[in-house]
Amino acid sequence: MITVTGTTGHLGRLVVDELLSRGVPAAQIVAAVRDPAKATDLSARGVIVRHFDYDHAETLAAALTGTERLLLVSSNAVGQRIEQHRNIIDAAVAAGVASIAYTSVLHADTSKIGLAAEHLTTEDLLKASGLPFTLLRNSWYIENYTATLAQTIAQQVILGSAGTGQVAAATRADFAAAAATVLTSQDEDGAIYELGGDVPFTMAELADTITRVTGTTVTYQNLTASEHVAALVAGGLPHPVAEFLADADAGIARGDLDTKSGDLRRLIARPTTSLEAAVAAAVTL
């Protein structure tokens, strides 16, 4: 039995889709979700849907009954993740889960981006749990950029503070395929994968790619961190979100979200999705 958490979110849902496409029987997949009503389509495909709320420990152990392999998709509740993840790891131990794979962040042990700290603490909790584990340290999603493509095209500018730093971004589907590989193969306990796209890119290269694919000229304007935060707030984003995005750009400038490991390509046994292909796909949506 394979259990995937967060399956009403983007990544978790793609992992379930990938497992099904690889021939894993639906009856051997558990979709662990906060709101089962949002996963009725998975139930219709034969996937087992169980209530699983990161904030309520009493829902967790029962949902993990019979689980051999667990994919813990990291919570998106920044500032609350450590307690949430601790609840899940404790429940996995209590339920007798055989192994856990965790979606961490690239270079969690050395990265200086703000969100790395919670991921690293979760990694330490896994190590202390005594359970066999695998760390899937993901770089940025290309969708972090293509999700706002219409706005970028309308404004014809990308504002940022990443300088000439490169980000080894890949699509969610690429990362989901890597997770599915780990969940369906024998893996060495304690394996750590630094996952990123084959061809890292700068923000200027992102702008050039959007220009080439859409025919609309888009440029990259590099700002200081404080200017970047101010511009994002002026654009309507809450200040904490603006600070988060500027912090990520600072990480890109340092190289925190870049990797040449090739781990992602090896796990999915194909090239990662190119930036151009991802932008082209977003244009058609």
PDB file of C-alpha atoms in Angstrom:
ATOM      1  CA  MET A   1       0.000   0.000   0.000  1.00  0.00           C
ATOM      2  CA  ILE A   2       1.294   3.443  -1.007  1.00  0.00           C
ATOM      3  CA  THR A   3      -0.098   6.522   0.728  1.00  0.00           C
ATOM      4  CA  VAL A   4       0.319   9.996  -0.740  1.00  0.00           C
ATOM      5  CA  THR A   5      -0.485  13.033   1.383  1.00  0.00           C
ATOM      6  CA  GLY A   6      -1.769  16.335   0.076  1.00  0.00           C
ATOM      7  CA  THR A   7      -3.474  14.735  -2.916  1.00  0.00           C
ATOM      8  CA  THR A   8      -5.927  17.576  -3.402  1.00  0.00           C
ATOM      9  CA  GLY A   9      -2.907  19.813  -4.012  1.00  0.00           C
ATOM     10  CA  HIS A  10      -1.036  20.086  -7.288  1.00  0.00           C
ATOM     11  CA  LEU A  11       1.958  17.851  -6.594  1.00  0.00           C
ATOM     12  CA  GLY A  12       0.219  15.105  -4.635  1.00  0.00           C
ATOM     13  CA  ARG A  13      -2.473  14.722  -7.294  1.00  0.00           C
ATOM     14  CA  LEU A  14       0.161  14.400 -10.006  1.00  0.00           C
ATOM     15  CA  VAL A  15       1.962  11.717  -8.000  1.00  0.00           C
ATOM     16  CA  VAL A  16      -1.233   9.654  -7.788  1.00  0.00           C
ATOM     17  CA  ASP A  17      -1.789  10.108 -11.527  1.00  0.00           C
ATOM     18  CA  GLU A  18       1.778   8.975 -12.179  1.00  0.00           C
ATOM     19  CA  LEU A  19       1.410   5.886  -9.982  1.00  0.00           C
ATOM     20  CA  LEU A  20      -1.777   4.901 -11.804  1.00  0.00           C
ATOM     21  CA  SER A  21      -0.147   5.441 -15.196  1.00  0.00           C
ATOM     22  CA  ARG A  22       2.658   3.092 -14.143  1.00  0.00           C
ATOM     23  CA  GLY A  23       0.201   0.327 -13.412  1.00  0.00           C
ATOM     24  CA  VAL A  24      -0.006   0.532  -9.641  1.00  0.00           C
ATOM     25  CA  PRO A  25      -3.493  -0.809  -8.810  1.00  0.00           C
ATOM     26  CA  ALA A  26      -5.808   1.925  -7.578  1.00  0.00           C
ATOM     27  CA  ALA A  27      -6.784  -0.270  -4.635  1.00  0.00           C
ATOM     28  CA  GLN A  28      -3.163  -0.125  -3.459  1.00  0.00           C
ATOM     29  CA  ILE A  29      -3.039   3.694  -3.419  1.00  0.00           C
ATOM     30  CA  VAL A  30      -4.315   5.808  -0.530  1.00  0.00           C
ATOM     31  CA  ALA A  31      -5.024   9.476  -1.140  1.00  0.00           C
ATOM     32  CA  ALA A  32      -4.671  11.133   2.260  1.00  0.00           C
ATOM     33  CA  VAL A  33      -6.596  14.403   2.170  1.00  0.00           C
ATOM     34  CA  ARG A  34      -7.844  17.129   4.474  1.00  0.00           C
ATOM     35  CA  ASP A  35     -11.249  17.185   2.750  1.00  0.00           C
ATOM     36  CA  PRO A  36     -12.356  13.867   1.178  1.00  0.00           C
ATOM     37  CA  ALA A  37     -15.174  15.670  -0.646  1.00  0.00           C
ATOM     38  CA  LYS A  38     -12.533  17.250  -2.871  1.00  0.00           C
ATOM     39  CA  ALA A  39     -11.168  13.855  -3.942  1.00  0.00           C
ATOM     40  CA  THR A  40     -14.320  12.179  -5.251  1.00  0.00           C
ATOM     41  CA  ASP A  41     -12.761  11.884  -8.701  1.00  0.00           C
ATOM     42  CA  LEU A  42     -10.006   9.757  -7.195  1.00  0.00           C
ATOM     43  CA  SER A  43     -12.557   7.581  -5.416  1.00  0.00           C
ATOM     44  CA  ALA A  44     -14.306   7.109  -8.751  1.00  0.00           C
ATOM     45  CA  ARG A  45     -11.045   5.753 -10.160  1.00  0.00           C
ATOM     46  CA  GLY A  46     -10.793   3.218  -7.347  1.00  0.00           C
ATOM     47  CA  VAL A  47      -8.205   5.069  -5.237  1.00  0.00           C
ATOM     48  CA  ILE A  48      -8.761   4.771  -1.492  1.00  0.00           C
ATOM     49  CA  VAL A  49      -9.481   8.200  -0.016  1.00  0.00           C
ATOM     50  CA  ARG A  50      -8.914   8.786   3.698  1.00  0.00           C
ATOM     51  CA  HIS A  51      -9.327  11.832   5.912  1.00  0.00           C
ATOM     52  CA  PHE A  52      -5.889  13.144   6.880  1.00  0.00           C
ATOM     53  CA  ASP A  53      -5.517  16.557   8.490  1.00  0.00           C
ATOM     54  CA  TYR A  54      -1.969  17.717   9.211  1.00  0.00           C
ATOM     55  CA  ASP A  55      -3.232  19.842  12.101  1.00  0.00           C
ATOM     56  CA  HIS A  56      -5.226  17.091  13.824  1.00  0.00           C
ATOM     57  CA  ALA A  57      -3.024  14.243  14.991  1.00  0.00           C
ATOM     58  CA  GLU A  58      -6.025  12.062  15.824  1.00  0.00           C
ATOM     59  CA  THR A  59      -6.850  11.718  12.095  1.00  0.00           C
ATOM     60  CA  LEU A  60      -3.411  10.533  11.048  1.00  0.00           C
ATOM     61  CA  ALA A  61      -2.539   7.075  12.378  1.00  0.00           C
ATOM     62  CA  ALA A  62      -5.833   5.498  11.311  1.00  0.00           C
ATOM     63  CA  ALA A  63      -5.425   6.934   7.805  1.00  0.00           C
ATOM     64  CA  LEU A  64      -2.008   5.273   7.574  1.00  0.00           C
ATOM     65  CA  THR A  65      -3.248   1.784   8.494  1.00  0.00           C
ATOM     66  CA  GLY A  66      -1.731  -0.776   6.138  1.00  0.00           C
ATOM     67  CA  THR A  67       0.644   1.737   4.559  1.00  0.00           C
ATOM     68  CA  GLU A  68       3.983   0.347   3.468  1.00  0.00           C
ATOM     69  CA  ARG A  69       5.334   3.427   1.731  1.00  0.00           C
ATOM     70  CA  LEU A  70       4.369   6.996   2.533  1.00  0.00           C
ATOM     71  CA  LEU A  71       5.004  10.137   0.509  1.00  0.00           C
ATOM     72  CA  LEU A  72       4.893  13.107   2.860  1.00  0.00           C
ATOM     73  CA  VAL A  73       4.246  16.098   0.632  1.00  0.00           C
ATOM     74  CA  SER A  74       5.431  19.065   2.665  1.00  0.00           C
ATOM     75  CA  SER A  75       2.789  21.360   4.072  1.00  0.00           C
ATOM     76  CA  ASN A  76       2.331  24.795   2.505  1.00  0.00           C
ATOM     77  CA  ALA A  77       1.616  26.340   5.912  1.00  0.00           C
ATOM     78  CA  VAL A  78       4.897  28.190   6.356  1.00  0.00           C
ATOM     79  CA  GLY A  79       5.616  28.637  10.039  1.00  0.00           C
ATOM     80  CA  GLN A  80       3.484  25.646  11.040  1.00  0.00           C
ATOM     81  CA  ARG A  81       5.206  22.881   9.124  1.00  0.00           C
ATOM     82  CA  ILE A  82       7.421  21.525  11.870  1.00  0.00           C
ATOM     83  CA  GLU A  83       4.547  20.628  14.203  1.00  0.00           C
ATOM     84  CA  GLN A  84       2.449  19.321  11.311  1.00  0.00           C
ATOM     85  CA  HIS A  85       5.252  17.154   9.990  1.00  0.00           C
ATOM     86  CA  ARG A  86       6.102  15.915  13.471  1.00  0.00           C
ATOM     87  CA  ASN A  87       2.472  14.785  13.857  1.00  0.00           C
ATOM     88  CA  ILE A  88       2.679  12.832  10.606  1.00  0.00           C
ATOM     89  CA  ILE A  89       6.027  11.213  11.347  1.00  0.00           C
ATOM     90  CA  ASP A  90       4.851  10.161  14.818  1.00  0.00           C
ATOM     91  CA  ALA A  91       1.683   8.711  13.296  1.00  0.00           C
ATOM     92  CA  ALA A  92       3.730   6.825  10.696  1.00  0.00           C
ATOM     93  CA  VAL A  93       5.803   5.238  13.439  1.00  0.00           C
ATOM     94  CA  ALA A  94       2.655   4.300  15.371  1.00  0.00           C
ATOM     95  CA  ALA A  95       1.016   2.827  12.255  1.00  0.00           C
ATOM     96  CA  GLY A  96       4.043   0.719  11.361  1.00  0.00           C
ATOM     97  CA  VAL A  97       4.782   2.452   8.060  1.00  0.00           C
ATOM     98  CA  ALA A  98       7.802   0.820   6.445  1.00  0.00           C
ATOM     99  CA  SER A  99       9.360   3.902   4.827  1.00  0.00           C
ATOM    100  CA  ILE A 100       8.773   7.609   4.193  1.00  0.00           C
ATOM    101  CA  ALA A 101       9.738   9.792   1.252  1.00  0.00           C
ATOM    102  CA  TYR A 102       9.653  13.529   1.992  1.00  0.00           C
ATOM    103  CA  THR A 103       9.490  16.473  -0.418  1.00  0.00           C
ATOM    104  CA  SER A 104      12.116  18.822   0.971  1.00  0.00           C
ATOM    105  CA  VAL A 105      13.868  21.756  -0.690  1.00  0.00           C
ATOM    106  CA  LEU A 106      17.063  21.795  -2.732  1.00  0.00           C
ATOM    107  CA  HIS A 107      20.240  21.898  -0.612  1.00  0.00           C
ATOM    108  CA  ALA A 108      18.172  22.012   2.589  1.00  0.00           C
ATOM    109  CA  ASP A 109      21.295  21.458   4.685  1.00  0.00           C
ATOM    110  CA  THR A 110      23.185  24.450   3.266  1.00  0.00           C
ATOM    111  CA  SER A 111      20.539  26.732   1.733  1.00  0.00           C
ATOM    112  CA  LYS A 112      20.054  30.125   3.339  1.00  0.00           C
ATOM    113  CA  ILE A 113      16.553  30.736   1.989  1.00  0.00           C
ATOM    114  CA  GLY A 114      14.064  31.194   4.775  1.00  0.00           C
ATOM    115  CA  LEU A 115      11.887  28.170   4.083  1.00  0.00           C
ATOM    116  CA  ALA A 116      14.855  25.770   4.201  1.00  0.00           C
ATOM    117  CA  ALA A 117      14.943  25.795   8.013  1.00  0.00           C
ATOM    118  CA  GLU A 118      11.594  24.032   8.416  1.00  0.00           C
ATOM    119  CA  HIS A 119      12.540  21.480   5.793  1.00  0.00           C
ATOM    120  CA  LEU A 120      15.862  20.766   7.495  1.00  0.00           C
ATOM    121  CA  THR A 121      14.149  20.336  10.854  1.00  0.00           C
ATOM    122  CA  THR A 122      11.728  17.877   9.246  1.00  0.00           C
ATOM    123  CA  GLU A 123      14.666  15.965   7.785  1.00  0.00           C
ATOM    124  CA  ASP A 124      16.135  15.761  11.284  1.00  0.00           C
ATOM    125  CA  LEU A 125      12.811  14.484  12.644  1.00  0.00           C
ATOM    126  CA  LEU A 126      12.820  11.758  10.013  1.00  0.00           C
ATOM    127  CA  LYS A 127      16.356  10.746  10.908  1.00  0.00           C
ATOM    128  CA  ALA A 128      15.438  10.591  14.591  1.00  0.00           C
ATOM    129  CA  SER A 129      12.277   8.552  13.938  1.00  0.00           C
ATOM    130  CA  GLY A 130      14.158   5.372  13.122  1.00  0.00           C
ATOM    131  CA  LEU A 131      12.071   4.863   9.968  1.00  0.00           C
ATOM    132  CA  PRO A 132      13.797   4.277   6.627  1.00  0.00           C
ATOM    133  CA  PHE A 133      13.478   7.492   4.627  1.00  0.00           C
ATOM    134  CA  THR A 134      14.255   9.139   1.316  1.00  0.00           C
ATOM    135  CA  LEU A 135      14.681  12.887   0.848  1.00  0.00           C
ATOM    136  CA  LEU A 136      13.405  14.438  -2.364  1.00  0.00           C
ATOM    137  CA  ARG A 137      14.967  17.881  -2.265  1.00  0.00           C
ATOM    138  CA  ASN A 138      13.049  19.777  -4.930  1.00  0.00           C
ATOM    139  CA  SER A 139      14.106  22.996  -6.599  1.00  0.00           C
ATOM    140  CA  TRP A 140      11.513  25.566  -7.739  1.00  0.00           C
ATOM    141  CA  TYR A 141       8.542  24.636  -9.893  1.00  0.00           C
ATOM    142  CA  ILE A 142       8.532  26.239 -13.338  1.00  0.00           C
ATOM    143  CA  GLU A 143       4.837  26.795 -12.589  1.00  0.00           C
ATOM    144  CA  ASN A 144       5.914  29.372 -10.013  1.00  0.00           C
ATOM    145  CA  TYR A 145       6.564  31.534 -13.071  1.00  0.00           C
ATOM    146  CA  THR A 146       4.070  30.265 -15.655  1.00  0.00           C
ATOM    147  CA  ALA A 147       1.114  30.546 -13.258  1.00  0.00           C
ATOM    148  CA  THR A 148       1.309  34.330 -13.661  1.00  0.00           C
ATOM    149  CA  LEU A 149       2.188  34.249 -17.346  1.00  0.00           C
ATOM    150  CA  ALA A 150      -0.839  36.271 -18.484  1.00  0.00           C
ATOM    151  CA  GLN A 151       0.057  39.060 -16.060  1.00  0.00           C
ATOM    152  CA  THR A 152       3.711  38.936 -17.116  1.00  0.00           C
ATOM    153  CA  ILE A 153       2.760  39.240 -20.778  1.00  0.00           C
ATOM    154  CA  ALA A 154       0.390  42.120 -20.046  1.00  0.00           C
ATOM    155  CA  GLN A 155       3.005  44.018 -18.056  1.00  0.00           C
ATOM    156  CA  GLN A 156       5.857  43.024 -20.402  1.00  0.00           C
ATOM    157  CA  VAL A 157       8.277  42.931 -17.510  1.00  0.00           C
ATOM    158  CA  ILE A 158       9.492  40.525 -14.849  1.00  0.00           C
ATOM    159  CA  LEU A 159      10.486  42.287 -11.649  1.00  0.00           C
ATOM    160  CA  GLY A 160      12.941  40.505  -9.393  1.00  0.00           C
ATOM    161  CA  SER A 161      16.093  40.620  -7.334  1.00  0.00           C
ATOM    162  CA  ALA A 162      17.786  37.402  -8.470  1.00  0.00           C
ATOM    163  CA  GLY A 163      20.484  39.171 -10.487  1.00  0.00           C
ATOM    164  CA  THR A 164      22.209  36.736 -12.822  1.00  0.00           C
ATOM    165  CA  GLY A 165      21.599  33.759 -10.541  1.00  0.00           C
ATOM    166  CA  GLN A 166      20.293  30.553 -12.082  1.00  0.00           C
ATOM    167  CA  VAL A 167      17.371  28.435 -10.895  1.00  0.00           C
ATOM    168  CA  ALA A 168      17.206  24.735 -11.782  1.00  0.00           C
ATOM    169  CA  ALA A 169      13.424  24.758 -11.981  1.00  0.00           C
ATOM    170  CA  ALA A 170      11.418  21.828 -13.321  1.00  0.00           C
ATOM    171  CA  THR A 171       7.724  21.152 -13.745  1.00  0.00           C
ATOM    172  CA  ARG A 172       5.559  19.636 -11.028  1.00  0.00           C
ATOM    173  CA  ALA A 173       5.032  16.679 -13.346  1.00  0.00           C
ATOM    174  CA  ASP A 174       8.800  16.082 -13.421  1.00  0.00           C
ATOM    175  CA  PHE A 175       9.022  16.119  -9.628  1.00  0.00           C
ATOM    176  CA  ALA A 176       5.914  13.914  -9.358  1.00  0.00           C
ATOM    177  CA  ALA A 177       7.484  11.360 -11.683  1.00  0.00           C
ATOM    178  CA  ALA A 178      10.599  11.287  -9.486  1.00  0.00           C
ATOM    179  CA  ALA A 179       8.485  10.694  -6.394  1.00  0.00           C
ATOM    180  CA  ALA A 180       6.603   7.882  -8.123  1.00  0.00           C
ATOM    181  CA  THR A 181       9.903   6.232  -9.032  1.00  0.00           C
ATOM    182  CA  VAL A 182      11.043   6.290  -5.411  1.00  0.00           C
ATOM    183  CA  LEU A 183       7.692   4.946  -4.195  1.00  0.00           C
ATOM    184  CA  THR A 184       7.740   2.009  -6.615  1.00  0.00           C
ATOM    185  CA  SER A 185      11.364   0.932  -6.411  1.00  0.00           C
ATOM    186  CA  GLN A 186      13.751  -0.374  -3.813  1.00  0.00           C
ATOM    187  CA  ASP A 187      15.787   2.532  -2.519  1.00  0.00           C
ATOM    188  CA  GLU A 188      18.670   2.823  -0.133  1.00  0.00           C
ATOM    189  CA  ASP A 189      17.649   4.017   3.327  1.00  0.00           C
ATOM    190  CA  GLY A 190      18.710   7.620   3.796  1.00  0.00           C
ATOM    191  CA  ALA A 191      19.009   8.373   0.090  1.00  0.00           C
ATOM    192  CA  ILE A 192      19.073  12.093  -0.666  1.00  0.00           C
ATOM    193  CA  TYR A 193      18.210  13.402  -4.122  1.00  0.00           C
ATOM    194  CA  GLU A 194      19.013  16.980  -5.106  1.00  0.00           C
ATOM    195  CA  LEU A 195      16.362  17.507  -7.776  1.00  0.00           C
ATOM    196  CA  GLY A 196      16.339  20.187 -10.447  1.00  0.00           C
ATOM    197  CA  GLY A 197      15.885  20.761 -14.147  1.00  0.00           C
ATOM    198  CA  ASP A 198      18.531  19.819 -16.692  1.00  0.00           C
ATOM    199  CA  VAL A 199      19.029  23.401 -17.901  1.00  0.00           C
ATOM    200  CA  PRO A 200      19.048  26.060 -15.157  1.00  0.00           C
ATOM    201  CA  PHE A 201      18.034  29.547 -16.272  1.00  0.00           C
ATOM    202  CA  THR A 202      18.334  33.155 -15.166  1.00  0.00           C
ATOM    203  CA  MET A 203      15.394  35.521 -14.902  1.00  0.00           C
ATOM    204  CA  ALA A 204      16.644  37.307 -18.025  1.00  0.00           C
ATOM    205  CA  GLU A 205      16.585  33.968 -19.850  1.00  0.00           C
ATOM    206  CA  LEU A 206      13.064  33.379 -18.574  1.00  0.00           C
ATOM    207  CA  ALA A 207      12.035  36.741 -20.039  1.00  0.00           C
ATOM    208  CA  ASP A 208      13.729  35.905 -23.343  1.00  0.00           C
ATOM    209  CA  THR A 209      11.949  32.552 -23.501  1.00  0.00           C
ATOM    210  CA  ILE A 210       8.559  34.131 -22.879  1.00  0.00           C
ATOM    211  CA  THR A 211       9.327  36.682 -25.603  1.00  0.00           C
ATOM    212  CA  ARG A 212      10.299  33.962 -28.060  1.00  0.00           C
ATOM    213  CA  VAL A 213       7.305  31.724 -27.348  1.00  0.00           C
ATOM    214  CA  THR A 214       4.590  34.387 -27.154  1.00  0.00           C
ATOM    215  CA  GLY A 215       5.860  37.024 -29.569  1.00  0.00           C
ATOM    216  CA  THR A 216       5.407  39.678 -26.885  1.00  0.00           C
ATOM    217  CA  THR A 217       8.589  41.377 -25.725  1.00  0.00           C
ATOM    218  CA  VAL A 218       9.160  40.767 -22.044  1.00  0.00           C
ATOM    219  CA  THR A 219      12.221  42.057 -20.194  1.00  0.00           C
ATOM    220  CA  TYR A 220      13.714  41.390 -16.795  1.00  0.00           C
ATOM    221  CA  GLN A 221      14.228  44.326 -14.448  1.00  0.00           C
ATOM    222  CA  ASN A 222      16.582  43.598 -11.566  1.00  0.00           C
ATOM    223  CA  LEU A 223      15.868  45.408  -8.316  1.00  0.00           C
ATOM    224  CA  THR A 224      17.376  45.540  -4.864  1.00  0.00           C
ATOM    225  CA  ALA A 225      15.652  43.307  -2.324  1.00  0.00           C
ATOM    226  CA  SER A 226      13.885  46.249  -0.697  1.00  0.00           C
ATOM    227  CA  GLU A 227      12.774  47.616  -4.078  1.00  0.00           C
ATOM    228  CA  HIS A 228      11.505  44.167  -5.005  1.00  0.00           C
ATOM    229  CA  VAL A 229       9.434  43.884  -1.829  1.00  0.00           C
ATOM    230  CA  ALA A 230       8.030  47.384  -2.329  1.00  0.00           C
ATOM    231  CA  ALA A 231       7.088  46.648  -5.944  1.00  0.00           C
ATOM    232  CA  LEU A 232       5.303  43.437  -4.987  1.00  0.00           C
ATOM    233  CA  VAL A 233       3.391  45.134  -2.190  1.00  0.00           C
ATOM    234  CA  ALA A 234       2.438  47.949  -4.562  1.00  0.00           C
ATOM    235  CA  GLY A 235       1.162  45.256  -6.914  1.00  0.00           C
ATOM    236  CA  GLY A 236      -1.221  44.004  -4.253  1.00  0.00           C
ATOM    237  CA  LEU A 237       0.670  41.200  -2.522  1.00  0.00           C
ATOM    238  CA  PRO A 238       0.673  40.966   1.282  1.00  0.00           C
ATOM    239  CA  HIS A 239       3.983  42.044   2.792  1.00  0.00           C
ATOM    240  CA  PRO A 240       4.906  38.552   4.113  1.00  0.00           C
ATOM    241  CA  VAL A 241       4.357  37.055   0.641  1.00  0.00           C
ATOM    242  CA  ALA A 242       6.445  39.811  -0.935  1.00  0.00           C
ATOM    243  CA  GLU A 243       9.253  39.153   1.548  1.00  0.00           C
ATOM    244  CA  PHE A 244       9.047  35.416   0.835  1.00  0.00           C
ATOM    245  CA  LEU A 245       9.425  35.981  -2.920  1.00  0.00           C
ATOM    246  CA  ALA A 246      12.298  38.425  -2.476  1.00  0.00           C
ATOM    247  CA  ASP A 247      14.008  35.958  -0.141  1.00  0.00           C
ATOM    248  CA  ALA A 248      13.667  33.258  -2.792  1.00  0.00           C
ATOM    249  CA  ASP A 249      15.248  35.550  -5.371  1.00  0.00           C
ATOM    250  CA  ALA A 250      18.125  36.198  -2.981  1.00  0.00           C
ATOM    251  CA  GLY A 251      18.524  32.437  -2.806  1.00  0.00           C
ATOM    252  CA  ILE A 252      18.596  32.195  -6.580  1.00  0.00           C
ATOM    253  CA  ALA A 253      21.266  34.885  -6.677  1.00  0.00           C
ATOM    254  CA  ARG A 254      23.367  32.812  -4.241  1.00  0.00           C
ATOM    255  CA  GLY A 255      22.835  29.561  -6.153  1.00  0.00           C
ATOM    256  CA  ASP A 256      20.668  27.962  -3.456  1.00  0.00           C
ATOM    257  CA  LEU A 257      18.122  26.769  -6.037  1.00  0.00           C
ATOM    258  CA  ASP A 258      20.583  25.532  -8.654  1.00  0.00           C
ATOM    259  CA  THR A 259      21.981  22.041  -9.057  1.00  0.00           C
ATOM    260  CA  LYS A 260      23.954  20.077 -11.610  1.00  0.00           C
ATOM    261  CA  SER A 261      23.354  16.739  -9.852  1.00  0.00           C
ATOM    262  CA  GLY A 262      21.368  15.133 -12.673  1.00  0.00           C
ATOM    263  CA  ASP A 263      19.347  13.264 -10.022  1.00  0.00           C
ATOM    264  CA  LEU A 264      15.975  14.285 -11.433  1.00  0.00           C
ATOM    265  CA  ARG A 265      16.814  13.186 -14.968  1.00  0.00           C
ATOM    266  CA  ARG A 266      18.080   9.836 -13.685  1.00  0.00           C
ATOM    267  CA  LEU A 267      15.012   9.184 -11.542  1.00  0.00           C
ATOM    268  CA  ILE A 268      12.522   9.927 -14.311  1.00  0.00           C
ATOM    269  CA  ALA A 269      14.671   8.264 -17.008  1.00  0.00           C
ATOM    270  CA  ARG A 270      14.155  11.110 -19.467  1.00  0.00           C
ATOM    271  CA  PRO A 271      15.171  14.733 -19.919  1.00  0.00           C
ATOM    272  CA  THR A 272      13.354  17.177 -17.685  1.00  0.00           C
ATOM    273  CA  THR A 273      10.752  19.428 -19.277  1.00  0.00           C
ATOM    274  CA  SER A 274      12.392  22.389 -20.965  1.00  0.00           C
ATOM    275  CA  LEU A 275      11.539  25.945 -19.984  1.00  0.00           C
ATOM    276  CA  GLU A 276      10.357  26.639 -23.532  1.00  0.00           C
ATOM    277  CA  ALA A 277       8.017  23.628 -23.512  1.00  0.00           C
ATOM    278  CA  ALA A 278       6.608  24.608 -20.135  1.00  0.00           C
ATOM    279  CA  VAL A 279       5.977  28.194 -21.231  1.00  0.00           C
ATOM    280  CA  ALA A 280       4.380  26.989 -24.479  1.00  0.00           C
ATOM    281  CA  ALA A 281       2.087  24.659 -22.545  1.00  0.00           C
ATOM    282  CA  ALA A 282       1.060  27.487 -20.218  1.00  0.00           C
ATOM    283  CA  VAL A 283       0.201  29.724 -23.169  1.00  0.00           C
ATOM    284  CA  THR A 284      -2.369  27.190 -24.398  1.00  0.00           C
ATOM    285  CA  LEU A 285      -4.186  26.981 -21.048  1.00  0.00           C
TER     286      LEU A 285
END
